Coordinates of C-alpha atoms in Angstrom, one line a residue:
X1 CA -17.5 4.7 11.0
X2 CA -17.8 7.0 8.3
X3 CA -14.8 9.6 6.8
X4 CA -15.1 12.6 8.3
X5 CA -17.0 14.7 5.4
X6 CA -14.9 18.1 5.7
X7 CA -11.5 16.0 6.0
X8 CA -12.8 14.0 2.4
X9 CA -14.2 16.9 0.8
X10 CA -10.2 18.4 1.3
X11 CA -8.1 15.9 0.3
X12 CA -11.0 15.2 -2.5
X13 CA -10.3 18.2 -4.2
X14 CA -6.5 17.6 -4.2
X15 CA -6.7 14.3 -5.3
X16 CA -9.2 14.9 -8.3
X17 CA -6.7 18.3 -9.2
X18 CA -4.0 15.2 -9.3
X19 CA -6.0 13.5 -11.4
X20 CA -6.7 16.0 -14.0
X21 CA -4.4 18.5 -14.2
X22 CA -1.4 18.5 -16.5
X23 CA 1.7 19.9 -15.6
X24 CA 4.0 21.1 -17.6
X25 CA 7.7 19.8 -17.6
X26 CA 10.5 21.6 -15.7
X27 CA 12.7 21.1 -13.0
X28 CA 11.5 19.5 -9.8
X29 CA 12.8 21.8 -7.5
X30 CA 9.8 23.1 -6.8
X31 CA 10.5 25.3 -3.8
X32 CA 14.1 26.6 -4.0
X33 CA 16.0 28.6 -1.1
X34 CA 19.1 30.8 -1.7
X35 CA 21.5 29.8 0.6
X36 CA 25.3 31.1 1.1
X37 CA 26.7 27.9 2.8
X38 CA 28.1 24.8 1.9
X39 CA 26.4 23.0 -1.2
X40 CA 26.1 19.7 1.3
X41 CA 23.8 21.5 3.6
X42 CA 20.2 22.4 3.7
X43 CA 19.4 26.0 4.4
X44 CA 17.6 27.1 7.6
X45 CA 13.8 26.7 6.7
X46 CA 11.8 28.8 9.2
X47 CA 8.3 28.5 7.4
X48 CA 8.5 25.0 6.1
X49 CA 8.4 21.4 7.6
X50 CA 11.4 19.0 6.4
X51 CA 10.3 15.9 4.9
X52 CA 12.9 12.8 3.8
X53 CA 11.7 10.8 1.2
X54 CA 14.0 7.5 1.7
X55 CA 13.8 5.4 -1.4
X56 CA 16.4 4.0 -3.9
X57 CA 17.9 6.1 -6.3
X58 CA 20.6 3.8 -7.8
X59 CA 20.4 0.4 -8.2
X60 CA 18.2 -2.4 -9.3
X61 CA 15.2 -0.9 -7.8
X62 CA 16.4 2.8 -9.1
X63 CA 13.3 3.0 -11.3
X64 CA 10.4 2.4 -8.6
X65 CA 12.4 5.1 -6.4
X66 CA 12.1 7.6 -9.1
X67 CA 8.7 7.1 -9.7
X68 CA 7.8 7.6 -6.3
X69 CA 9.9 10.7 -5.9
X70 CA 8.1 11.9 -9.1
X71 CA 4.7 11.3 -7.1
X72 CA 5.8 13.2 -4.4
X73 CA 6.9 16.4 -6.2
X74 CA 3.6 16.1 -8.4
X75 CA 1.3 15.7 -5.0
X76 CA 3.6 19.1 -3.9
X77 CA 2.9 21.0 -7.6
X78 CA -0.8 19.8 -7.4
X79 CA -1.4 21.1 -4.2
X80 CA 0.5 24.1 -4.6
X81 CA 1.8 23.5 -1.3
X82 CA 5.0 26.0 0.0
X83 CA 5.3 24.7 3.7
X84 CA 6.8 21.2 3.2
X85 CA 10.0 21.1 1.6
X86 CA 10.4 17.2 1.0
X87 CA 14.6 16.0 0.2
X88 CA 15.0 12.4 -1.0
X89 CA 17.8 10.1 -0.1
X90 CA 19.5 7.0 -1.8
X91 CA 18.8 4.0 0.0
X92 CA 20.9 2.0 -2.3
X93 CA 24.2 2.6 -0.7
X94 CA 22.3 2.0 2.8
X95 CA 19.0 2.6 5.0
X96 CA 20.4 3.4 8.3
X97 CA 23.1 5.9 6.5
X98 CA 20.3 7.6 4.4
X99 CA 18.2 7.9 7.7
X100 CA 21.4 8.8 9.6
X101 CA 22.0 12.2 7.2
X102 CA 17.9 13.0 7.0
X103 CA 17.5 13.3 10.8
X104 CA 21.0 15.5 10.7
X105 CA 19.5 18.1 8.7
X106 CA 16.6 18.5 10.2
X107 CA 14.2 16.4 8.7
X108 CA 10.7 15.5 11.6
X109 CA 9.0 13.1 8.9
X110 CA 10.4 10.2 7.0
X111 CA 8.5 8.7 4.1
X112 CA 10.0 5.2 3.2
X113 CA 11.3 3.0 2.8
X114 CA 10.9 0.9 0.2
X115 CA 11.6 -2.4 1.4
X116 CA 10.0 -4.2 4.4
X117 CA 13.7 -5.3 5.7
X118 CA 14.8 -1.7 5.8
X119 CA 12.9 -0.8 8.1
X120 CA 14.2 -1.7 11.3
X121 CA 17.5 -0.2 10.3
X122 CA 15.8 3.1 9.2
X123 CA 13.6 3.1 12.6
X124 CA 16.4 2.7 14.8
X125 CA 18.3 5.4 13.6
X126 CA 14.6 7.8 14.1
X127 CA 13.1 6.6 16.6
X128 CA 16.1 8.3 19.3
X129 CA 15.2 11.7 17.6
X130 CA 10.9 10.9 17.6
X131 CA 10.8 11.0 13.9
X132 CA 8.1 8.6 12.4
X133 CA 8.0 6.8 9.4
X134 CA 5.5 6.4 7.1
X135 CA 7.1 3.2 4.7
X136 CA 6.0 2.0 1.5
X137 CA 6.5 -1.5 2.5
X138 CA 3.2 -3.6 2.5
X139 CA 4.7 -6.2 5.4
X140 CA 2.6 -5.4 8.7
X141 CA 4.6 -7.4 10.4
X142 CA 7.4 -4.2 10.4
X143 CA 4.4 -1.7 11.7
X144 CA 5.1 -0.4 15.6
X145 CA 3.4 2.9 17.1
X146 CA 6.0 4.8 15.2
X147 CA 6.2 2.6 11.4
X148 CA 3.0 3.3 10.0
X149 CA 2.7 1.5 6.7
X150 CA 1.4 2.4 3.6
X151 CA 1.5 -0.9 1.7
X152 CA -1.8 -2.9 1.9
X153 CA -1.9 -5.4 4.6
X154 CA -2.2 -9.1 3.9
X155 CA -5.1 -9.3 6.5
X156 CA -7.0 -6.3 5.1
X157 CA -7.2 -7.8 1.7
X158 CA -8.3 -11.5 3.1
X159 CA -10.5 -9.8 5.6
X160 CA -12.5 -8.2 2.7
X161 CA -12.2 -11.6 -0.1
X162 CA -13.4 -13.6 3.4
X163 CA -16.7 -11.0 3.9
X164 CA -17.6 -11.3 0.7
X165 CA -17.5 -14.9 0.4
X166 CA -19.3 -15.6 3.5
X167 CA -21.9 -13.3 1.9
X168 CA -22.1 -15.7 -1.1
X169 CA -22.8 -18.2 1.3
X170 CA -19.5 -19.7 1.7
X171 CA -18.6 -21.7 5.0
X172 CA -16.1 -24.2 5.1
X173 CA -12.8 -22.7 4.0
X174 CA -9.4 -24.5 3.5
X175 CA -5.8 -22.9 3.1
X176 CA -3.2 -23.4 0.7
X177 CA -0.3 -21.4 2.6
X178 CA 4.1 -21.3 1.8
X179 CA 6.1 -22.3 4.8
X180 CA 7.7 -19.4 6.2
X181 CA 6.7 -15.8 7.2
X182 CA 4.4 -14.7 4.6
X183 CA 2.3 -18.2 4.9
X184 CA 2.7 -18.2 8.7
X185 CA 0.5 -14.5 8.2
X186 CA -1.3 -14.8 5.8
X187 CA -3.4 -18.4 8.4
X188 CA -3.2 -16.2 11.4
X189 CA -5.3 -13.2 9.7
X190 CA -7.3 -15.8 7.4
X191 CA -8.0 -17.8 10.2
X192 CA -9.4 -14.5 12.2
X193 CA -11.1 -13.3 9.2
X194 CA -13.4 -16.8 8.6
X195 CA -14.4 -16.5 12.7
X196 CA -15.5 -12.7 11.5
X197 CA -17.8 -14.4 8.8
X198 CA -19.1 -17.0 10.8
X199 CA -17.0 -19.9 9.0
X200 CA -15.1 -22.5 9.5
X201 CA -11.0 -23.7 8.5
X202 CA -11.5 -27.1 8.0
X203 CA -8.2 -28.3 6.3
X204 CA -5.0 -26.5 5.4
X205 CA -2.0 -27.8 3.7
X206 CA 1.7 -26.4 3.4
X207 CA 4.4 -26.8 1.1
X208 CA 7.8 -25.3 0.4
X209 CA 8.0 -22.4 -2.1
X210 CA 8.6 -25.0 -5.4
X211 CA 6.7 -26.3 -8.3
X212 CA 6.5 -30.1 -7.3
X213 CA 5.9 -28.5 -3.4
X214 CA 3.0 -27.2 -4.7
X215 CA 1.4 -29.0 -6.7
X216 CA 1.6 -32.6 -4.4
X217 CA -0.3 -30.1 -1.1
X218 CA -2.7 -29.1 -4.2
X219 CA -3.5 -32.5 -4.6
X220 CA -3.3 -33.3 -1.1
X221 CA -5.4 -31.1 -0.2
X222 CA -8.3 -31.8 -3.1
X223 CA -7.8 -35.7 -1.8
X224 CA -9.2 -34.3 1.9
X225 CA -12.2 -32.3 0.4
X226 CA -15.1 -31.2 2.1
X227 CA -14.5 -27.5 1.8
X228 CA -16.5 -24.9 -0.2
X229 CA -13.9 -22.3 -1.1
X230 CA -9.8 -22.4 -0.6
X231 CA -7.2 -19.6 -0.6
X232 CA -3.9 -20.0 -2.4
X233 CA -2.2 -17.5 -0.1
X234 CA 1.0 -17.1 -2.8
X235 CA 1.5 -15.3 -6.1
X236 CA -0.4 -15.8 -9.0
X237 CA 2.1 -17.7 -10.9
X238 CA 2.0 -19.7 -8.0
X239 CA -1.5 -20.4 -7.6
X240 CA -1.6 -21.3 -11.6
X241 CA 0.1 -24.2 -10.9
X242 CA -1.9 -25.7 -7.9
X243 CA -5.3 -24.4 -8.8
X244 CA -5.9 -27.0 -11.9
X245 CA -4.9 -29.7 -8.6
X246 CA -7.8 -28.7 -6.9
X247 CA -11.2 -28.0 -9.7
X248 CA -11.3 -28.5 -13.2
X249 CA -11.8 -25.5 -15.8
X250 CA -14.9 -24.2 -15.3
X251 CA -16.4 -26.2 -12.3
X252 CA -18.1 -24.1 -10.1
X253 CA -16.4 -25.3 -6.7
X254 CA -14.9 -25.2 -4.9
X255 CA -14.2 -21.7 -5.3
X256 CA -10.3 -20.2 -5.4
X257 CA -9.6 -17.0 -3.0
X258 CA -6.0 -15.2 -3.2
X259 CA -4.0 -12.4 -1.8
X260 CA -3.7 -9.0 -3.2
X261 CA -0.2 -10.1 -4.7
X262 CA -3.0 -11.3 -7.3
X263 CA -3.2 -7.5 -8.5
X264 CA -1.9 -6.8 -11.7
X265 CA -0.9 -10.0 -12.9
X266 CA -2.6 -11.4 -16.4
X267 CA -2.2 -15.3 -15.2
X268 CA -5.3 -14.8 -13.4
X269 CA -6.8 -13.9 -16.6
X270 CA -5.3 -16.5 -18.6
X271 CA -5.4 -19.9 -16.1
X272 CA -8.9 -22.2 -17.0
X273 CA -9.0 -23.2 -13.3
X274 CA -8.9 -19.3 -12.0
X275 CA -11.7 -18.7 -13.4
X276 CA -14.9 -17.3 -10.7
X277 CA -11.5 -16.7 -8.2
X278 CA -12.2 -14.0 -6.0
X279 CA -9.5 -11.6 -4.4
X280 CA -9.3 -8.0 -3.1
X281 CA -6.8 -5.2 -4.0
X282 CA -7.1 -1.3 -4.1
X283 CA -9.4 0.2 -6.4
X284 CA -7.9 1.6 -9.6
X285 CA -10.6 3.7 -10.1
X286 CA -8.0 7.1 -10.1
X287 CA -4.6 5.2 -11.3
X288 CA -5.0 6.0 -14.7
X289 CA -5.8 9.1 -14.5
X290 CA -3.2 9.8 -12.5
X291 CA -0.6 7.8 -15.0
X292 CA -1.5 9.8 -17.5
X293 CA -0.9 13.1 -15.7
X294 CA 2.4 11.4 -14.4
X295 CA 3.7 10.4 -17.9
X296 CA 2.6 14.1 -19.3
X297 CA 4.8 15.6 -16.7
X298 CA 7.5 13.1 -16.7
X299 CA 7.7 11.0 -19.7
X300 CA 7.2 7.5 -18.4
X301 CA 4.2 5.9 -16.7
X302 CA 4.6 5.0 -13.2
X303 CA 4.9 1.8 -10.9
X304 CA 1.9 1.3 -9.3
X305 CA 3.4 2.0 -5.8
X306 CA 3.8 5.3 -6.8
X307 CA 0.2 6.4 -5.2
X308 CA 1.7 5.6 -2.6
X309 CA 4.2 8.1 -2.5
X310 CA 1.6 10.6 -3.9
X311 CA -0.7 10.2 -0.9
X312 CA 1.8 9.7 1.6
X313 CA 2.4 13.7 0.8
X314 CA -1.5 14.7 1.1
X315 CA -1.1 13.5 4.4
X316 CA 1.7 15.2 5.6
X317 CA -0.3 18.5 3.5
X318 CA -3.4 17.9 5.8
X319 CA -1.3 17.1 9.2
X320 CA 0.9 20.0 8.3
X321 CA -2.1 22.7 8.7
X322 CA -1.6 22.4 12.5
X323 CA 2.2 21.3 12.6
X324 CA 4.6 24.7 13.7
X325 CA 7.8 24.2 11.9
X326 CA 10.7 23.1 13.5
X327 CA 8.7 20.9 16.3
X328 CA 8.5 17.4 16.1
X329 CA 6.2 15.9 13.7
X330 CA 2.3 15.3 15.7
X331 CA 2.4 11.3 14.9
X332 CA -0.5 11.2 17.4
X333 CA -2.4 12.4 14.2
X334 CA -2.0 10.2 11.9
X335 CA -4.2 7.8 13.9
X336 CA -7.7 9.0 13.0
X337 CA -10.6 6.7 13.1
X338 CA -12.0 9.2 10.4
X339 CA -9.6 7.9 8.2
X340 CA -7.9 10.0 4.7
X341 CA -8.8 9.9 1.0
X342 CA -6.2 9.4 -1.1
X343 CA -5.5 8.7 -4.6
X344 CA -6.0 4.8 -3.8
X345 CA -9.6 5.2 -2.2
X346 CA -10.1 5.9 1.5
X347 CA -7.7 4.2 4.1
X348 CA -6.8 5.2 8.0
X349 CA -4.4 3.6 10.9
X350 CA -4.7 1.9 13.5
X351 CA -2.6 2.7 17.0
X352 CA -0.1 -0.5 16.3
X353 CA 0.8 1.1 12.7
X354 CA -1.2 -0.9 10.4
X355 CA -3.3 0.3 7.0
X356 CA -6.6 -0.4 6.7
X357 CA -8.1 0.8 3.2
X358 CA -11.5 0.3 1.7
X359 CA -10.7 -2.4 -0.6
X360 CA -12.6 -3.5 -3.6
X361 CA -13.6 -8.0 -4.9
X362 CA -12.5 -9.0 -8.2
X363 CA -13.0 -12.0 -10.0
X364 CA -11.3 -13.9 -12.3
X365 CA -12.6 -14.1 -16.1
X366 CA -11.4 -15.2 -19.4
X367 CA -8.9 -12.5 -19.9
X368 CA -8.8 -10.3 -17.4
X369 CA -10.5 -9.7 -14.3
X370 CA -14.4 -8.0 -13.1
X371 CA -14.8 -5.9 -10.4
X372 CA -17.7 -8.0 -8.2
X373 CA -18.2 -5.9 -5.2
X374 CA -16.7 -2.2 -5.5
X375 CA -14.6 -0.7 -2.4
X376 CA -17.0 1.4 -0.2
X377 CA -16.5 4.9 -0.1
X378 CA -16.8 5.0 3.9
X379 CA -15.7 2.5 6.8
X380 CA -18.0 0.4 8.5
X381 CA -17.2 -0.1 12.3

């Protein structure tokens, strides 16, 4: 199904303003409110919807909350926007605490948090006052009718990598997968997403998350054969070491898949037995454009997952259009077949909480990595 064309041509506009417009340095209070009462309290906003932004702001992660809370103001300056008035809250010191003092003043949206295991904390504490969250996390496994998550989903990105392959004519798959949650995951939606392409699993190996693990499954796996392509479903670093295991440098098959955690890392680039592996992440096709606006305004250049915070604000902008302040937040909204467009490409929800964005196929060279099949600029039902 394709994007609704008014809903893209609006959050377009926004996104390529973001993308090009430079703003100039000041304090990020954007929307001040005089107010004669205690410092510790927010004033009585009668025109504007209350937004928590829960991420760390102390800590070891203090510098990815920041630069999400940096993406948030920018998406509020960009837009010009005066009815959302967005207050962030520290994690660090606890999720359920931050989430306890955001639903006490006031707040009908929470965006965050950053970790997948704060979630259920955070959720507790909003689901008894209907306040959803929309959470950076990219575990779907913490999605639920109210956790909508922004972070790509494991089964998105191998659904895509599997599509394309099977396009290439690839048919018998095997699976290199960690014991534990991740790997248990990652063979369910692999698994569904080679019955989408008309495939086959034929073998699959485990191992525990170590070096010698690896490698012996690698090889135990290469000794069992008879498959045409195999994901590594771990980090790159990871797949480094098994991938020589299973085909020399430069041998055409069988041919290495991975997960998004592939994204961003220059081992993929650098490893002779990568080489031709194919793997699906979200475009960057507006990142740096965007980083350089960020570091303009603020001096640094962000962590990736600061789109994320950036688009996460365009959405609240669009639902916000038809929201009346002070009611809850319409979370029946935020599940549009239409999908958004956001700073990271098109993406949408489905009922159960989980992203699905229009993702693009890279493949491993010497060096770097080549974009083999761009991400689609509309969803195909």
């Amino acid at each position: 199904m394709s994007i609704n064309r008014r809903k893209l041509i609006a959050l377009g506009a926004v996104v390529l303003l973001a993308g090009c417009k430079v703003i100039p340095k000041g304090a990020p209070d954007v929307t001040p409110v005089p107010d004669d009462r205690p410092t510790d309290a927010l004033p009585a906003d009668q025109q504007r919807h209350r937004v928590a932004l829960l991420v760390p702001m102390s800590g070891p992660n203090a510098a990815v909350g920041e630069s999400i809370a940096n993406a948030t103001t920018m998406a509020l300056l960009d837009t010009n926007a005066k009815n959302l008035r967005i207050t962030t809250y520290d994690t660090s010191t606890g999720p359920a605490a931050a989430a306890t003092k955001a639903i006490a003043e006031g707040n009908k949206l929470i965006l965050g948090p950053l970790q997948a295991d704060e979630v259920a904390a955070v959720a507790t504490v909003a689901r008894a006052s209907r306040v959803p969250l929309i959470a950076y996390a990219s575990d779907s496994g913490v999605a639920a009718r109210d956790v909508f998550v922004m972070g790509t989903a494991p089964g998105n990105s191998l659904g895509r990598t599997v599509s394309f392959a099977g396009k290439q004519g690839v048919r018998r798959f095997a699976l290199l997968a960690p014991n534990g949650d991740y790997g248990a995951r990652a063979k369910l939606a692999f698994g569904e997403a080679v019955t989408r392409a008309g495939g086959s699993l034929v073998v699959t190996e485990a191992y525990e998350r170590s070096n010698t693990s690896i490698i012996s499954a690698a090889r135990r796996l290469k000794a069992r054969g008879g498959f045409d392509a195999v994901l590594i479903a771990d980090g790159a670093r990871s797949a480094a070491l098994a991938a020589p295991q299973i085909k020399a440098a430069g041998a055409p098959s069988p041919r290495i898949l991975g997960p998004e955690l592939w994204s961003g890392e220059q081992v993929v680039g650098t490893t002779p037995a990568l080489r031709g592996a194919w793997f699906s992440a979200i475009a960057d096709t507006r990142f740096k454009t965007f980083a350089d606006s960020y570091q303009s305004r603020f001096g640094a250049r962000p962590y990736r997952v600061a789109t994320q915070g950036y688009d996460s604000v365009l959405l609240a902008i669009r639902i916000a259009r038809d929201w009346r302040p002070g009611t809850p937040f319409p979370t029946a909204r935020l599940i549009d077949p239409d999908g958004f467009l956001g700073l990271d490409g098109p993406f949408r929800f489905a009922p159960n909480g989980v992203i699905e964005r229009a993702l693009e196929v890279r493949e491993a060279r010497t060096g770097g990595v080549a974009v083999v099949s761009p991400a689609p600029d509309k969803f195909g039902d």
